[in-house]
Amino acid sequence: MNYLSISDIDNLNEWVNDAIEIKKDPFKFQTLGKNKTIGLLFFNNSLRTRLSTQKAALNLGMNTVVMNFGSESWSLEFEDGTVMDKGKSEHVKEAARVISLFCDVIAIRAFATLTNKEKDKAEEVLNSFVKYASVPIVNMECSVGHPLQALADAITLHENSPIHKPKIVLSWAPHPKALSHAVANSFVEMMHNQDANFVITHPEGYELDNEITKETPIEYDQNKAFENADFIYVKNWSSFNDYGKVLSQDNNWMITREKMERTNKAKFMHCLPVRRNVVVTDAVLDSENSLVIEQANNRTYSAQIVLKKILEGSHSFTKK
Ligand code: AN0
Ligand code: CP
């Protein structure tokens, strides 16, 4: 029973509706998590994921423990059969089994290296915990996906949907540092389970993994893509084909008020954290059409529905 990717959601519409119900009465299932502990393991920084997942667990009556693996724990070895005579102090084989003694659910954040495509695709950290832990695992963003974010985005889309079938645009925007594909990938996978007119727009060379995008239309002209859009979902990612490279920082791709005026009064979405006046201008981010704070708010309810289903054991998650 794990929550590792969007494919672990058996019925997106049902989960979104359940999450909206929980949002109305967040403490309704306070006894479900009594005497259960979730351990949140961070190999990378976080604001929203760390606090909202704890909040979700607390709402369900669970206890929470958190550990930063970058600074607080022993550095872990993941390779099988290595002679551990260098920097790594402990093997994940022991660590995962020991953490399973203290925690009933383990949630993990381990970003892509963006230097080794094959290694990133293998999801060494997440999959090692799936293999060696004896409790359910929740993905708090791995190399290829961020399914808690995409579920929160599905809730936010549902709450703000127009009466007609919406046009939803995933737009790349510039950023000075190489960022991962995880948020964009899970958003695309989630969109495949939605009834929408979905388009991706990015400069040439920024194609996402076509095993994930499949038949999704790509429009290389951002202005054209924005025409008649109801939602503009913005994210930077580095090149996938030229793996982890920043090919362009062209600020013509930044989201501005002028661009938003081409849309059908579209709502602006971003997972946060966002760099102001690099990815999007102040005017757009501060406008009434920005949903970014509500997206962050829905992180609690996306985590809560996932944890509720794990605690109830009522759902056939990825089998261990
Ligand atoms: C991360 C990313 O792009 O994956 C986390 C987003 C939720 N963002 C940054 O590192 C700025
Ligand atoms: N959106 C998101 O996951 O934010 P954090 O990186 O702050 O957790």
Short mmCIF file of C-alpha atoms in Angstrom, two decimals, residues 49-256:
data_model
loop_
_atom_site.label_atom_id
_atom_site.label_comp_id
_atom_site.label_asym_id
_atom_site.label_seq_id
_atom_site.Cartn_x
_atom_site.Cartn_y
_atom_site.Cartn_z
CA THR A 49 5.31 19.50 1.59
CA ARG A 50 6.86 19.34 5.03
CA LEU A 51 4.21 21.40 6.82
CA SER A 52 1.12 20.29 4.88
CA THR A 53 1.91 16.58 5.19
CA GLN A 54 2.45 16.99 8.93
CA LYS A 55 -0.75 19.00 9.17
CA ALA A 56 -2.66 16.32 7.25
CA ALA A 57 -1.33 13.61 9.58
CA LEU A 58 -2.19 15.67 12.68
CA ASN A 59 -5.72 16.26 11.33
CA LEU A 60 -6.11 12.46 11.19
CA GLY A 61 -4.86 12.09 14.77
CA MET A 62 -1.42 10.71 13.81
CA ASN A 63 1.91 11.53 15.43
CA THR A 64 4.63 12.92 13.20
CA VAL A 65 8.42 12.68 13.24
CA VAL A 66 10.66 14.44 10.73
CA MET A 67 14.28 13.93 9.75
CA ASN A 68 16.50 15.85 7.35
CA PHE A 69 18.87 13.35 5.79
CA GLY A 70 21.06 16.09 4.37
CA SER A 71 22.21 17.27 7.79
CA GLU A 72 20.78 15.27 10.68
CA SER A 73 21.04 11.55 10.00
CA TRP A 74 23.92 9.28 8.95
CA SER A 75 24.63 9.50 5.25
CA LEU A 76 23.10 6.48 3.54
CA GLU A 77 24.60 3.97 1.10
CA PHE A 78 22.20 2.61 -1.53
CA GLU A 79 24.45 0.43 -3.72
CA ASP A 80 24.31 -3.29 -3.12
CA GLY A 81 27.52 -5.08 -2.18
CA THR A 82 29.70 -1.95 -1.77
CA VAL A 83 32.70 -1.83 0.51
CA MET A 84 31.60 1.03 2.74
CA ASP A 85 35.04 2.47 3.45
CA LYS A 86 34.28 5.99 2.18
CA GLY A 87 31.81 8.70 3.23
CA LYS A 88 28.65 6.63 3.77
CA SER A 89 27.99 5.44 7.33
CA GLU A 90 24.87 3.28 7.07
CA HIS A 91 23.16 1.15 4.42
CA VAL A 92 19.52 1.76 3.48
CA LYS A 93 18.90 -1.94 4.19
CA GLU A 94 19.25 -1.35 7.93
CA ALA A 95 17.96 2.24 7.94
CA ALA A 96 14.66 1.39 6.21
CA ARG A 97 14.03 -1.59 8.46
CA VAL A 98 14.82 0.39 11.61
CA ILE A 99 12.67 3.38 10.59
CA SER A 100 9.83 0.87 9.94
CA LEU A 101 10.00 -0.06 13.65
CA PHE A 102 9.31 3.53 14.67
CA CYS A 103 6.90 4.58 11.92
CA ASP A 104 3.65 3.16 10.51
CA VAL A 105 3.98 5.19 7.31
CA ILE A 106 7.18 6.60 5.75
CA ALA A 107 7.08 9.63 3.45
CA ILE A 108 10.15 10.49 1.39
CA ARG A 109 11.43 13.47 -0.61
CA ALA A 110 14.43 12.68 -2.82
CA PHE A 111 14.91 14.92 -5.87
CA ALA A 112 16.54 14.09 -9.19
CA THR A 113 20.30 14.56 -9.45
CA LEU A 114 19.72 15.98 -12.98
CA THR A 115 23.15 14.62 -13.91
CA ASN A 116 22.40 10.95 -14.55
CA LYS A 117 19.13 10.22 -16.38
CA GLU A 118 19.21 6.46 -15.92
CA LYS A 119 19.99 6.70 -12.21
CA ASP A 120 17.25 9.29 -11.71
CA LYS A 121 14.73 7.12 -13.58
CA ALA A 122 15.65 4.19 -11.32
CA GLU A 123 14.52 6.24 -8.25
CA GLU A 124 17.19 4.69 -6.05
CA VAL A 125 16.14 6.36 -2.78
CA LEU A 126 12.38 5.92 -3.07
CA ASN A 127 12.57 2.40 -4.45
CA SER A 128 15.09 1.27 -1.83
CA PHE A 129 12.65 2.28 0.88
CA VAL A 130 9.83 0.52 -0.99
CA LYS A 131 12.04 -2.58 -1.10
CA TYR A 132 13.42 -2.64 2.43
CA ALA A 133 10.81 -0.88 4.59
CA SER A 134 7.91 -2.92 5.92
CA VAL A 135 5.36 -0.07 6.02
CA PRO A 136 3.54 1.99 3.33
CA ILE A 137 5.62 4.59 1.48
CA VAL A 138 4.42 8.02 0.33
CA ASN A 139 6.26 9.97 -2.37
CA MET A 140 6.81 13.61 -1.35
CA GLU A 141 8.60 14.29 -4.70
CA CYS A 142 11.08 11.97 -6.31
CA SER A 143 13.06 12.31 -9.56
CA VAL A 144 10.16 11.80 -11.93
CA GLY A 145 7.06 12.81 -10.02
CA HIS A 146 5.34 14.87 -7.35
CA PRO A 147 1.95 13.15 -7.02
CA LEU A 148 0.87 14.95 -3.81
CA GLN A 149 1.25 18.26 -5.69
CA ALA A 150 -0.67 17.03 -8.74
CA LEU A 151 -3.51 15.75 -6.56
CA ALA A 152 -3.69 19.16 -4.82
CA ASP A 153 -3.73 20.77 -8.28
CA ALA A 154 -6.62 18.50 -9.33
CA ILE A 155 -8.57 19.67 -6.27
CA THR A 156 -7.81 23.33 -7.11
CA LEU A 157 -8.82 22.85 -10.75
CA HIS A 158 -12.07 21.21 -9.72
CA GLU A 159 -12.89 24.04 -7.29
CA ASN A 160 -12.29 26.67 -9.99
CA SER A 161 -13.58 24.90 -13.08
CA PRO A 162 -15.74 26.76 -15.59
CA ILE A 163 -19.02 25.23 -16.76
CA HIS A 164 -17.53 24.33 -20.15
CA LYS A 165 -14.69 21.87 -20.78
CA PRO A 166 -11.66 23.99 -19.78
CA LYS A 167 -8.58 24.72 -21.82
CA ILE A 168 -5.58 24.08 -19.58
CA VAL A 169 -2.06 25.14 -20.61
CA LEU A 170 1.13 23.87 -18.98
CA SER A 171 3.71 26.55 -19.77
CA TRP A 172 7.46 26.42 -19.27
CA ALA A 173 8.96 29.64 -17.88
CA PRO A 174 12.59 30.72 -17.38
CA HIS A 175 14.60 30.04 -14.23
CA PRO A 176 18.31 30.53 -13.48
CA LYS A 177 18.85 27.05 -11.99
CA ALA A 178 18.26 23.59 -13.43
CA LEU A 179 14.98 22.29 -12.00
CA SER A 180 13.48 18.84 -12.20
CA HIS A 181 10.67 17.49 -14.37
CA ALA A 182 8.78 16.02 -11.43
CA VAL A 183 6.04 18.62 -10.97
CA ALA A 184 5.39 18.94 -14.71
CA ASN A 185 5.37 15.14 -15.19
CA SER A 186 2.81 14.47 -12.47
CA PHE A 187 0.67 17.36 -13.70
CA VAL A 188 0.68 15.84 -17.20
CA GLU A 189 -0.17 12.38 -15.83
CA MET A 190 -2.99 13.86 -13.77
CA MET A 191 -4.29 15.75 -16.84
CA HIS A 192 -4.56 12.47 -18.71
CA ASN A 193 -7.32 11.56 -16.22
CA GLN A 194 -9.21 14.85 -16.72
CA ASP A 195 -11.75 15.92 -19.30
CA ALA A 196 -9.97 19.02 -20.61
CA ASN A 197 -8.41 20.57 -23.67
CA PHE A 198 -4.78 20.24 -22.53
CA VAL A 199 -1.78 21.81 -24.28
CA ILE A 200 1.89 22.06 -23.30
CA THR A 201 3.97 25.04 -24.41
CA HIS A 202 7.77 25.38 -24.11
CA PRO A 203 10.76 26.41 -26.22
CA GLU A 204 12.17 23.76 -28.56
CA GLY A 205 14.57 21.48 -26.70
CA TYR A 206 12.46 21.44 -23.54
CA GLU A 207 10.32 18.45 -24.53
CA LEU A 208 9.40 16.38 -21.48
CA ASP A 209 9.80 12.59 -21.48
CA ASN A 210 7.50 11.45 -24.30
CA GLU A 211 6.76 8.25 -22.36
CA ILE A 212 4.88 10.62 -20.03
CA THR A 213 3.49 13.26 -22.41
CA LYS A 214 2.36 10.63 -24.96
CA GLU A 215 -0.12 12.27 -27.40
CA THR A 216 -0.40 15.62 -25.56
CA PRO A 217 -0.23 18.47 -28.12
CA ILE A 218 2.82 20.73 -27.89
CA GLU A 219 2.56 24.34 -29.08
CA TYR A 220 5.96 26.04 -29.40
CA ASP A 221 4.34 29.48 -29.72
CA GLN A 222 3.45 30.49 -26.16
CA ASN A 223 1.19 33.36 -27.27
CA LYS A 224 -0.81 31.01 -29.48
CA ALA A 225 -1.08 28.43 -26.70
CA PHE A 226 -2.51 31.05 -24.33
CA GLU A 227 -5.42 31.94 -26.63
CA ASN A 228 -8.75 31.05 -24.97
CA ALA A 229 -7.02 29.33 -22.04
CA ASP A 230 -8.97 28.95 -18.78
CA PHE A 231 -5.97 27.89 -16.68
CA ILE A 232 -2.27 28.68 -17.12
CA TYR A 233 -0.14 26.25 -15.07
CA VAL A 234 3.46 27.45 -15.01
CA LYS A 235 6.64 25.58 -14.16
CA ASN A 236 10.27 25.70 -15.13
CA TRP A 237 12.09 22.49 -15.94
CA SER A 238 15.51 21.75 -17.35
CA SER A 239 16.01 19.94 -20.64
CA PHE A 240 15.11 16.24 -20.59
CA ASN A 241 16.82 15.25 -23.85
CA ASP A 242 19.99 17.23 -23.06
CA TYR A 243 19.56 15.96 -19.55
CA GLY A 244 19.53 18.57 -16.77
CA LYS A 245 20.82 21.41 -18.98
CA VAL A 246 19.52 24.99 -18.87
CA LEU A 247 19.30 25.65 -22.62
CA SER A 248 17.55 29.00 -22.42
CA GLN A 249 16.68 31.64 -19.85
CA ASP A 250 14.75 33.66 -22.44
CA ASN A 251 12.69 36.08 -20.37
CA ASN A 252 10.25 36.45 -23.24
CA TRP A 253 8.75 33.28 -21.76
CA MET A 254 8.09 34.94 -18.36
CA ILE A 255 4.36 35.14 -17.56
CA THR A 256 3.19 38.76 -17.78
#
